[in-house]
XYZ file of C-alpha atoms in Angstrom:
322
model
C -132.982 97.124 162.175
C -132.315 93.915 161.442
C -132.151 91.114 164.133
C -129.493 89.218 165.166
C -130.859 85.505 165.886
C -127.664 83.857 167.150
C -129.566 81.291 169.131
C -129.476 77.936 170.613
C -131.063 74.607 169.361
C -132.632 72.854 172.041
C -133.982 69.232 172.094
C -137.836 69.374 171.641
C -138.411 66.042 173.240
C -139.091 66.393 177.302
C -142.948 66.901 177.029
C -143.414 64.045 174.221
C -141.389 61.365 176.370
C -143.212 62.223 179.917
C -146.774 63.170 178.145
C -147.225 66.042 180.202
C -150.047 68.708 178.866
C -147.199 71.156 179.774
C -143.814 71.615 181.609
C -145.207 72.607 184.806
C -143.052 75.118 187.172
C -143.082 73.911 190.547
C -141.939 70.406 189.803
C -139.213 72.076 188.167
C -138.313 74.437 190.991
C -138.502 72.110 193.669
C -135.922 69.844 191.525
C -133.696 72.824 191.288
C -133.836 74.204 195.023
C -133.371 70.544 196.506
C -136.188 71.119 198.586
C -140.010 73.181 198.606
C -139.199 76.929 198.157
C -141.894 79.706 197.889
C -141.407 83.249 196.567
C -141.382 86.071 198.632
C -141.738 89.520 196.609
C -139.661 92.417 198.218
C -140.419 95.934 197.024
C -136.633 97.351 197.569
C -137.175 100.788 196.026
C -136.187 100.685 192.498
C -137.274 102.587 189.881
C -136.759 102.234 186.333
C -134.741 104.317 183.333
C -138.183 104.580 181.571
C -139.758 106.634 184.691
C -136.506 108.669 185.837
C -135.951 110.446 182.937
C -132.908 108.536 181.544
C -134.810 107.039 178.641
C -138.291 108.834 179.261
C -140.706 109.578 181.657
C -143.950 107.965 182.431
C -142.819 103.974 181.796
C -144.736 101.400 179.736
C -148.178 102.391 178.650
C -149.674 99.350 180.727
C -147.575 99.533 183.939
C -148.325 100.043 187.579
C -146.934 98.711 189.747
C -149.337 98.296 192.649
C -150.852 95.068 190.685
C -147.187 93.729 192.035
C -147.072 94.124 195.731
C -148.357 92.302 198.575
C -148.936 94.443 201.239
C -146.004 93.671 202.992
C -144.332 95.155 200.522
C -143.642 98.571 201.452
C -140.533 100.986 200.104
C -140.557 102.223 203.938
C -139.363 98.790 205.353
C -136.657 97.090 205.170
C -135.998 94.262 202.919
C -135.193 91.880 205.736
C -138.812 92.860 207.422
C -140.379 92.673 204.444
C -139.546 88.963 204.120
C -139.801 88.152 207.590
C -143.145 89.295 207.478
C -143.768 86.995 203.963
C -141.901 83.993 206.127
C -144.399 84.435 208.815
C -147.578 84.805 206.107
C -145.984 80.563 205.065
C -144.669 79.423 207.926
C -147.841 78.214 209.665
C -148.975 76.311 207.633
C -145.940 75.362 205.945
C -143.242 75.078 208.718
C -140.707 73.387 206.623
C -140.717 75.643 203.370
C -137.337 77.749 202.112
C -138.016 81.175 200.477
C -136.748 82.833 197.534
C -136.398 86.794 197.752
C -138.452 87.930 194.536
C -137.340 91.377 193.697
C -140.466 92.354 191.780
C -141.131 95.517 191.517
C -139.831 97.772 188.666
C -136.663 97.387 187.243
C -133.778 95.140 189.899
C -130.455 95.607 188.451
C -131.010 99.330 188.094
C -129.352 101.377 190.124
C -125.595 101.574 191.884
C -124.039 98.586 191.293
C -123.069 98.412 195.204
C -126.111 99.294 196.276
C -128.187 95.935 194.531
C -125.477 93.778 196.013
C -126.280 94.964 199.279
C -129.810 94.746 198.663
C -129.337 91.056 197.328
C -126.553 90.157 200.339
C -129.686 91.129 203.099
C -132.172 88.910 201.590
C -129.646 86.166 201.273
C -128.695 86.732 205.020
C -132.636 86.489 205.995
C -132.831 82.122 207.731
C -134.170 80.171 205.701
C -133.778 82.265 202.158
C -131.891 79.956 199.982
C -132.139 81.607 196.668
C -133.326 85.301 194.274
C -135.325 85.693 191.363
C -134.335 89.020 189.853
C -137.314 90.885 187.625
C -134.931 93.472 185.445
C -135.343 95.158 181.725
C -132.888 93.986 179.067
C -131.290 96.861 178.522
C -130.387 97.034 182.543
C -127.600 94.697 182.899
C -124.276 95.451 182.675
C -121.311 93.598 182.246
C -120.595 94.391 186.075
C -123.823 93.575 187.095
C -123.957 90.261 185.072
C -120.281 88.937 186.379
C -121.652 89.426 189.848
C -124.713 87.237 189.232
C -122.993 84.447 187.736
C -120.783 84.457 190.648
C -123.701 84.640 192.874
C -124.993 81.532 190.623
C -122.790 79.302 191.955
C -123.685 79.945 195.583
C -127.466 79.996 195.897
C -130.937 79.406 193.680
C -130.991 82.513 191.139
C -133.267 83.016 188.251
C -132.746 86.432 186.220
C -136.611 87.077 184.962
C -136.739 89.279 181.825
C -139.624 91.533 180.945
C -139.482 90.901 176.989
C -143.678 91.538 176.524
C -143.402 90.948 172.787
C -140.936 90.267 170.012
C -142.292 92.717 167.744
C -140.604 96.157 167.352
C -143.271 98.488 166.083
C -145.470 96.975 169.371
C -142.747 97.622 171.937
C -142.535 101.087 170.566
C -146.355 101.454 170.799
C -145.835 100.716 174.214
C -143.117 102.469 175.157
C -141.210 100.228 176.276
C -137.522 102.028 175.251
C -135.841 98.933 174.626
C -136.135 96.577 170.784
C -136.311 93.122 170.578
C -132.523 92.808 169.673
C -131.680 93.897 173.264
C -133.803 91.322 174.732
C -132.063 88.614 172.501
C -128.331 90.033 173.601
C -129.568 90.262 177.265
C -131.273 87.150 177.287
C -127.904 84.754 175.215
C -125.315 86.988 177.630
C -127.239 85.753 180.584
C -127.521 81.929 179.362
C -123.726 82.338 178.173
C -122.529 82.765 181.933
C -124.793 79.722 183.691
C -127.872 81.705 184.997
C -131.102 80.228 184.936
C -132.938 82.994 182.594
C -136.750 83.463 182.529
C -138.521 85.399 180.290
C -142.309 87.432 180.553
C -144.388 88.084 178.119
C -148.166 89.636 177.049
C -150.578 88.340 174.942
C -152.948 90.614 173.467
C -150.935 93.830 173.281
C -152.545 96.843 171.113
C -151.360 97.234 167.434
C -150.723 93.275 166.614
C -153.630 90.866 165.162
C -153.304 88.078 167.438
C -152.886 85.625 164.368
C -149.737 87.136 164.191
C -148.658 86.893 168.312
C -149.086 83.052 167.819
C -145.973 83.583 165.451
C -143.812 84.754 168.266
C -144.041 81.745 169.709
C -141.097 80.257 167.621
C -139.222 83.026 168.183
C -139.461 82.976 172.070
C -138.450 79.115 171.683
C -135.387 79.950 170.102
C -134.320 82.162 172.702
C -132.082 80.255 175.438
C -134.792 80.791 178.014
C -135.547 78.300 180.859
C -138.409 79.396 182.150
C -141.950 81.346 181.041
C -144.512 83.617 181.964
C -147.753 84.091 179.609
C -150.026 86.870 180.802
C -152.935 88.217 179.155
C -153.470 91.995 178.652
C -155.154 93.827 181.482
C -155.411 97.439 181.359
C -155.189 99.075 184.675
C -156.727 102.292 186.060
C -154.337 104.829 185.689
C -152.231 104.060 182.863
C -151.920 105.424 179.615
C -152.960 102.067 177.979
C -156.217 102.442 180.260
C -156.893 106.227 178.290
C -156.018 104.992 174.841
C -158.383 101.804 175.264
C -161.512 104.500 176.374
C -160.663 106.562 173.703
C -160.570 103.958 170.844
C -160.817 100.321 172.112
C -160.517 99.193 167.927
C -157.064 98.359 167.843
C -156.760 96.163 171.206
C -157.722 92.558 171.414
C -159.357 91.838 174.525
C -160.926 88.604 175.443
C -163.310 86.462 177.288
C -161.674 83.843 179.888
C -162.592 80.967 177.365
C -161.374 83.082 174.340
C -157.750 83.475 176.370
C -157.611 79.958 177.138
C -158.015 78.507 173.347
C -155.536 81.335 172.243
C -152.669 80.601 174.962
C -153.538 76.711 173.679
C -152.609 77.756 170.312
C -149.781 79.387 171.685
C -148.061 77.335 174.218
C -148.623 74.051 171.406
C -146.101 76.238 169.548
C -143.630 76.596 172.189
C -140.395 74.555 172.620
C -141.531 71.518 174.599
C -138.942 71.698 177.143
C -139.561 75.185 178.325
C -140.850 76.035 182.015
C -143.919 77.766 182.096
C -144.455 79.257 185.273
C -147.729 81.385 184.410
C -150.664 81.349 181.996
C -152.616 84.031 183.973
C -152.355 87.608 185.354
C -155.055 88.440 188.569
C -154.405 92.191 189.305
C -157.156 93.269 191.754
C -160.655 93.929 190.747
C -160.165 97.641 192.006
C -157.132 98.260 190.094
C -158.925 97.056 186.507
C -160.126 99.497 183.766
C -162.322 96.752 182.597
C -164.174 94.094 184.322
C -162.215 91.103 185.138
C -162.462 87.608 184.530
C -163.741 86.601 188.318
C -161.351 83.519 188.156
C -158.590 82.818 190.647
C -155.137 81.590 189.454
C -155.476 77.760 189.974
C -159.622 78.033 188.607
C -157.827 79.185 185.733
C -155.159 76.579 185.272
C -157.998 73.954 185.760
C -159.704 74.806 182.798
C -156.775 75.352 180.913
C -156.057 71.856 181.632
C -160.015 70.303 181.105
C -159.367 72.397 178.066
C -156.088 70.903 176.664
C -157.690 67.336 177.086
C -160.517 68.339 175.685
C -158.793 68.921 172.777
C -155.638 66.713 172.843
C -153.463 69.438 173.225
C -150.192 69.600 174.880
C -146.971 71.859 174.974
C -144.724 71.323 171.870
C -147.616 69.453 169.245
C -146.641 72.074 166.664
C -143.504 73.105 167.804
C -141.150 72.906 164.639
């Protein structure tokens, strides 16, 4: 099916003029809030049409979601203790910090629309929460749902996160994703169209793709209206049908060293649109949780030598953006 790339042209100048390696996220979010915020993630029982039978069973070949959830995050409270007991993990040592409610876990928008409004209403009632950042599916928000957020837009901090994972059709079907790239690219302009700041998620190193041919999608994701960005490399997880298909015939995935990741998402992110928000170069599920032996590198080990890296090499975000 062909796609429809009705998208917007964006000015590729921000990281040239400031001569930043990369448009970092926290800068960014801080500018946005009016003040330090810090995300909270709330596990508020959702579940997702690719698990409950309305578009399969099972989900995505690479999910589970225990690699999301603090353990405060627990189905069995509610979602105001659940963030009061985030607040309290912060608030020592960072008395004057606002909180965003991050509904995280499986798919946010899914469900009765009056029952996510209430869900979204108690986090917003929680002191000191001053904004949401939504994780949902593309294919999960409807018209109802969407008029409410824009409307909720206007009254707090909201980012709408996308899971898009990859841009190619034949690898979201590999997946199993249940959604094309076309529905991304609707859900993704609709949500841009009605003044929501719209993130997008995707993997690097998916099964099925040469990753010659990932550093491709790179001008595609900059042509979608997105605002922010988050890169993650593949990690298969115990449990998951990815996890059986990699044991079975590890050929067709590309897995990497640390150093191999961080040359690759290089490449990448010189592609990207130079204005664009990237929030994460890095996944860290816990070593217990991993098929495969990890990396042994904590989140801001990585971004160090991602940076040492980029100067190394004169890099930065946009070089070969066209």
């Amino acid at each position: 099916m062909a796609i429809n790339f009705s998208f917007r042209v964006i000015s590729p100048t921000f990281a040239v003029m400031t001569g930043e390696l990369y448009r970092e996220f926290g800068p960014w979010l801080t500018e946005k809030a009016g003040c330090k915020v810090q995300k909270i993630s709330v596990n508020a029982g959702f579940t997702c049409p690719n698990r409950d039978g309305s578009l399969g069973v099972g989900g995505c070949t690479y999910c589970n979601n225990r690699t999301f959830n603090p353990e405060y995050c627990d189905t069995g409270k509610s979602v105001t203790q659940q963030l009061a007991e985030g607040k309290s993990f912060f608030a020592k040592k960072y008395p004057e910090m606002k909180y965003l409610a991050y509904f995280q876990a499986y798919t946010n928008t899914y469900g009765k629309v009056e029952n996510v409004i209430r869900l979204y209403e108690e986090a917003l009632s929680v002191s000191d929460v001053v904004g949401l950042v939504v994780a949902t599916r593309p294919d999960c928000v409807s018209p109802e749902m969407l008029s409410y957020l824009s409307d909720l837009s206007r009254r707090c901090l909201l980012i709408v996160e996308y899971g898009i994972e990859s841009t190619d059709d034949a690898v979201l079907k590999r997946i199993n994703r249940g959604h094309d790239f076309q529905c991304t690219v609707d859900a993704v302009n609709r949500t841009h169209d009605v003044g929501i700041l719209t993130g997008g998620h995707i993997i690097l190193g998916l099964p099925g793709k040469p990753m010659h041919d990932v550093l491709d999608e790179a001008k595609v994701i900059s042509s979608l209206p997105l605002d922010t960005l988050k890169i993650h490399q593949l990690q298969l997880i115990k449990g998951t049908v990815m996890a059986d298909e990699y044991a079975s015939d590890p050929s067709d995935f590309n897995m990497m060293t640390a150093d191999e990741y961080i040359d690759f998402v290089i490449d990448y992110i010189e592609r990207l649109r130079p204005d664009l928000v990237l929030e994460r170069f890095v996944s860290q599920s816990p070593a217990s949780l991993l098929a495969t032996k990890g990396w042994g590198l904590k989140n801001y080990q990585f971004v160090e030598r991602l940076r040492h890296r980029m100067i190394e090499r004169g890099a930065r975000q946009g070089r070969l953006y066209d």
